[in-house]
Coordinates of C-alpha atoms and ligand atoms in Angstrom, one line a residue:
M1 CA 78.7 189.8 204.5
I2 CA 75.6 188.0 201.9
D3 CA 76.2 184.6 199.8
C4 CA 79.9 184.5 199.4
G5 CA 80.7 183.3 196.0
E6 CA 84.5 181.8 194.7
G7 CA 85.7 185.8 193.7
T8 CA 84.7 186.9 197.0
Q9 CA 88.7 187.0 197.9
H10 CA 89.7 189.1 195.1
R11 CA 86.5 191.5 195.4
L12 CA 87.7 191.8 199.0
A13 CA 91.1 192.8 197.6
Q14 CA 90.1 194.6 194.7
Y15 CA 88.2 197.0 196.5
K16 CA 90.2 197.2 200.0
I17 CA 87.6 195.6 202.3
K18 CA 89.4 194.2 205.9
H19 CA 88.4 191.2 206.5
I20 CA 87.7 192.3 209.8
K21 CA 85.0 194.8 209.6
I22 CA 82.8 190.9 208.5
D23 CA 81.4 189.5 211.6
H24 CA 77.9 188.5 210.2
I25 CA 77.9 186.3 206.7
F26 CA 74.7 185.5 205.8
I27 CA 74.5 182.6 203.3
S28 CA 71.2 181.8 201.1
H29 CA 72.1 178.3 199.8
L30 CA 74.2 175.9 198.9
H31 CA 74.7 176.1 195.2
G32 CA 78.0 176.5 194.6
D33 CA 78.1 180.9 193.6
H34 CA 76.3 181.9 196.6
Y35 CA 78.6 180.3 199.6
L36 CA 81.8 178.2 197.1
G37 CA 84.4 181.8 199.0
L38 CA 83.5 180.8 202.2
M39 CA 86.2 178.2 202.9
G40 CA 89.3 180.1 202.0
L41 CA 87.7 183.6 203.2
L42 CA 87.3 181.1 206.9
K43 CA 90.9 180.2 206.4
T44 CA 92.5 184.2 205.7
M45 CA 91.0 185.5 209.0
H46 CA 92.7 182.8 210.5
L47 CA 95.5 183.6 209.0
L48 CA 95.0 187.4 209.7
K49 CA 94.8 186.1 213.9
R50 CA 91.2 186.8 214.3
T51 CA 90.8 185.9 217.3
K52 CA 86.9 187.5 217.3
N53 CA 83.7 184.9 216.7
L54 CA 82.2 184.8 213.4
Y55 CA 78.9 184.7 213.0
L56 CA 77.9 182.4 210.1
Y57 CA 73.6 182.4 209.5
G58 CA 72.5 179.1 206.7
P59 CA 70.9 176.4 205.9
H60 CA 71.5 173.3 207.0
G61 CA 74.1 171.4 205.8
L62 CA 76.2 174.2 206.3
Q63 CA 78.5 173.5 209.6
E64 CA 79.3 169.8 208.0
I65 CA 80.8 171.5 205.2
I66 CA 83.0 173.8 207.0
T67 CA 83.4 171.4 210.0
T68 CA 84.8 168.5 207.9
Q69 CA 87.2 170.6 204.9
L70 CA 88.7 172.0 208.7
K71 CA 88.9 168.8 210.0
Y72 CA 90.2 167.1 207.6
S73 CA 92.8 169.3 206.6
Q74 CA 93.5 169.2 210.4
T75 CA 92.5 173.3 211.0
H76 CA 91.9 175.0 214.4
L77 CA 91.1 178.7 213.4
N78 CA 92.0 179.8 216.1
Y79 CA 88.8 181.9 216.2
S80 CA 84.9 180.7 217.3
V81 CA 82.9 180.0 214.2
I82 CA 78.9 180.5 215.7
Y83 CA 76.2 179.3 213.2
K84 CA 72.9 179.8 213.8
I85 CA 71.1 177.8 211.1
I86 CA 67.8 178.8 209.0
D87 CA 64.9 177.0 209.1
P88 CA 64.5 177.0 205.0
D89 CA 60.3 177.3 205.3
I90 CA 60.0 180.1 207.7
T91 CA 60.2 183.6 208.3
E92 CA 62.4 184.6 211.8
T93 CA 64.3 187.1 213.5
I94 CA 67.5 185.8 212.7
F95 CA 69.8 188.6 214.8
E96 CA 68.8 191.4 216.3
S97 CA 71.1 194.7 217.1
N98 CA 69.7 198.2 219.1
Q99 CA 70.4 199.2 215.1
I100 CA 68.6 197.1 213.4
V101 CA 66.0 193.5 213.2
V102 CA 67.9 190.7 210.2
K103 CA 64.8 188.2 209.3
S104 CA 65.1 185.4 207.0
F105 CA 62.5 184.3 203.9
P106 CA 61.6 181.6 202.1
L107 CA 62.3 181.6 198.6
D108 CA 61.2 179.0 195.8
H109 CA 64.4 177.4 194.6
R110 CA 65.4 173.7 193.3
I111 CA 67.8 174.0 196.8
S112 CA 65.9 175.3 200.6
C113 CA 66.8 178.6 200.5
T114 CA 66.0 182.0 202.2
G115 CA 65.6 185.9 201.3
F116 CA 67.2 188.0 204.0
H117 CA 65.5 191.3 205.1
F118 CA 67.9 194.0 207.3
K119 CA 65.4 197.2 208.8
E120 CA 66.8 199.5 210.9
K121 CA 64.6 200.7 214.9
E122 CA 63.2 202.8 215.7
K123 CA 65.0 205.7 216.0
P124 CA 65.7 209.3 218.3
R125 CA 63.9 212.5 217.9
R126 CA 66.9 215.0 216.5
L127 CA 67.6 217.4 218.9
R128 CA 66.2 220.7 217.3
K129 CA 70.0 222.6 219.1
E130 CA 69.6 226.1 217.7
K131 CA 66.6 226.1 220.2
L132 CA 67.4 223.5 223.4
P133 CA 67.5 225.9 227.2
V134 CA 71.5 225.5 228.0
N135 CA 72.0 223.4 231.2
L136 CA 69.8 220.5 229.8
S137 CA 70.3 217.3 231.6
L138 CA 71.6 214.2 230.3
S139 CA 67.8 212.6 230.6
D140 CA 66.4 215.9 229.9
I141 CA 67.8 215.0 226.5
G142 CA 67.0 211.4 226.6
K143 CA 63.5 212.3 227.4
L144 CA 63.0 214.8 224.3
K145 CA 64.8 211.8 222.0
R146 CA 61.8 209.7 222.9
G147 CA 58.9 212.4 222.1
E148 CA 58.3 212.8 226.0
D149 CA 58.2 216.8 226.8
L150 CA 59.8 218.0 229.5
L151 CA 57.4 218.6 233.0
D152 CA 58.4 221.0 235.0
E153 CA 58.6 220.1 239.5
A154 CA 54.3 220.5 239.4
G155 CA 54.1 218.7 236.3
N156 CA 53.8 221.4 233.7
V157 CA 55.0 222.0 230.6
R158 CA 58.4 222.7 230.6
F159 CA 59.1 222.9 227.2
K160 CA 57.0 220.9 224.8
N161 CA 59.0 218.3 222.5
S162 CA 57.8 219.4 219.6
D163 CA 59.1 222.6 220.2
L164 CA 63.0 221.5 220.5
T165 CA 62.5 218.4 217.8
L166 CA 62.1 216.9 214.6
P167 CA 60.8 214.1 213.7
A168 CA 63.4 211.2 214.1
K169 CA 65.1 210.3 210.7
K170 CA 63.0 207.6 208.2
L171 CA 64.1 203.3 209.0
R172 CA 65.6 202.5 205.9
S173 CA 65.1 198.0 205.1
Y174 CA 67.3 195.9 202.7
M175 CA 65.8 193.0 201.4
Y176 CA 67.7 189.9 199.7
C177 CA 66.2 188.4 197.0
S178 CA 68.4 185.7 196.6
D179 CA 67.9 182.5 193.8
T180 CA 64.2 181.8 193.2
R181 CA 61.2 181.5 191.2
Y182 CA 58.0 183.8 190.9
N183 CA 57.7 184.3 194.2
E184 CA 54.7 186.5 196.3
S185 CA 54.9 184.8 198.9
V186 CA 57.6 187.3 199.7
L187 CA 55.2 191.0 199.5
P188 CA 54.0 191.6 202.7
L189 CA 57.7 191.5 204.1
A190 CA 59.1 192.8 200.6
K191 CA 56.2 196.1 200.8
G192 CA 57.8 199.7 201.1
V193 CA 61.3 198.3 201.1
S194 CA 63.8 200.8 200.9
L195 CA 66.0 198.8 198.2
L196 CA 65.0 195.3 197.2
Y197 CA 68.1 193.6 195.6
H198 CA 66.2 190.1 193.4
E199 CA 67.3 188.2 191.4
A200 CA 67.3 188.6 187.3
T201 CA 68.6 185.9 185.3
F202 CA 67.3 185.7 182.5
L203 CA 64.9 187.6 180.3
N204 CA 61.4 187.9 179.7
E205 CA 61.7 185.5 176.3
D206 CA 63.3 182.6 178.7
E207 CA 60.2 182.8 180.5
L208 CA 59.3 179.4 180.4
R209 CA 63.5 178.0 181.2
A210 CA 63.2 180.7 184.1
S211 CA 60.5 178.4 186.4
N212 CA 62.2 175.4 185.2
T213 CA 65.5 176.2 186.1
Y214 CA 63.6 177.7 189.6
H215 CA 64.8 181.7 188.1
C216 CA 62.6 184.8 187.6
T217 CA 63.6 187.3 185.1
A218 CA 63.2 191.0 185.2
G219 CA 60.0 191.8 184.2
Q220 CA 59.0 189.6 186.7
A221 CA 61.6 190.4 189.4
A222 CA 60.4 194.1 188.5
T223 CA 56.2 193.0 189.1
I224 CA 57.3 191.6 192.6
A225 CA 59.3 195.6 192.8
K226 CA 56.3 197.0 191.3
K227 CA 53.1 195.6 193.7
A228 CA 55.4 195.7 196.8
N229 CA 55.7 199.3 196.4
A230 CA 59.7 199.2 197.0
E231 CA 61.2 202.7 196.5
Q232 CA 63.7 201.2 194.7
L233 CA 64.8 197.2 192.3
L234 CA 68.5 196.0 192.2
I235 CA 69.0 193.6 189.8
G236 CA 71.5 191.0 189.1
H237 CA 72.3 187.7 188.9
Y238 CA 71.9 187.7 185.1
S239 CA 72.3 184.1 183.0
A240 CA 76.2 184.6 181.6
R241 CA 73.9 183.5 178.0
Y242 CA 73.3 187.1 177.6
K243 CA 76.6 189.0 176.1
D244 CA 74.3 192.5 176.8
I245 CA 73.1 193.2 180.4
A246 CA 71.8 196.4 178.8
P247 CA 67.8 195.0 177.9
F248 CA 67.9 193.4 182.0
K249 CA 67.6 197.5 182.3
V250 CA 64.5 198.1 179.6
E251 CA 62.5 194.8 180.4
A252 CA 62.6 196.1 184.4
S253 CA 62.0 199.8 184.0
K254 CA 59.5 199.5 182.3
I255 CA 56.8 197.1 184.6
F256 CA 59.3 199.0 187.2
K257 CA 60.8 202.5 186.7
N258 CA 63.4 203.1 189.9
T259 CA 65.6 199.9 188.4
L260 CA 69.3 199.8 188.6
L261 CA 71.6 196.9 187.3
A262 CA 73.3 195.5 189.8
M263 CA 77.2 195.9 189.3
E264 CA 80.5 194.2 189.9
G265 CA 82.3 197.1 191.9
E266 CA 79.6 199.1 192.1
T267 CA 78.4 201.0 195.8
Y268 CA 74.8 201.5 195.8
E269 CA 73.3 202.9 199.3
V270 CA 69.9 202.5 200.3
S271 CA 68.8 205.8 200.2
E272 CA 66.9 208.1 203.4
Ligands
ZN301 ZN1 70.8 178.3 193.1
ZN302 ZN1 72.9 180.9 192.0

C-alpha cells in the first residue's frame, strides 16, 4: 500500500480488499491526507489477530507518532511493525525481493517528501513447450530459462537456446510521485517507466498557486511524463477547488497523450 489517507479502511471494505494481504506500507510524507488512516488500520489489523510482521517505510517521525499513540492507548500489537526510516535527500533501495526492487527518491514539497519506484527484476526466458525435447532434466530447464544452450558431454551444442525459448516478458515499472513542485530531478529514475503516477493538484491557470503550495499542475505532470518518455501517465490529488476534473485530462493530454485520470475505486493495470 502506498500512502494511507483517512478513508482507507472504508475503501478497503468497499472494494473487498483483505487487510491480511497488506504486508508493506509506504508513506510518502506526514501531511494528514497521506497517513492519517494508518493508525486505525494498524489497530484493525491487531483486532483481526494479525501475527505476521508489517513493514512500514516512511519519513523520520512516523515511528515516534505511532509508538506514542500505542503507548498512551496502552495497546500492544499482536504483530511486529518493522520500520524503515527513509532518507528524504537521496535515492535509495528500500526493499528488494526475488521479483521486485523498490526505491525511494526525493520530491520537492513543503515538508520532507519522497516518491516510490517499483520495478520488476529480471525474468526468465519463456519456454516454447511445443518445441521442448522429452526428458529434459530440471537442470536443463533452468539453463534454458537463463538463456544458456544445452550441451552434450563433449561440450557440443545439443540444443540451441533460441530454438527452444522466447525472450522474457518485459520488466514492468510503476513510479509514484507524491506531493511535489515541478521537479525534473525525478527524470533519470522515471525514464521509460511503464506507469507514472504524478500528482496534479492544480491546472496551469493556477500555476503560481501550485508552486507557492509546493504542488504541480496537470500540464507540469504531463511535461514530466513526456520528458521521461513514460508509457502511461496517471494523474490525481486534484484540489477540491475544482468542481469538474475533466479539464485536467484535457490540459495533460495536450502535452502527453496517454494520460489517465485517477478515479476513486478504479483499477489501473501496468501493461506488459
Ligand atoms: Zn503534502
Ligand atoms: Zn497531499
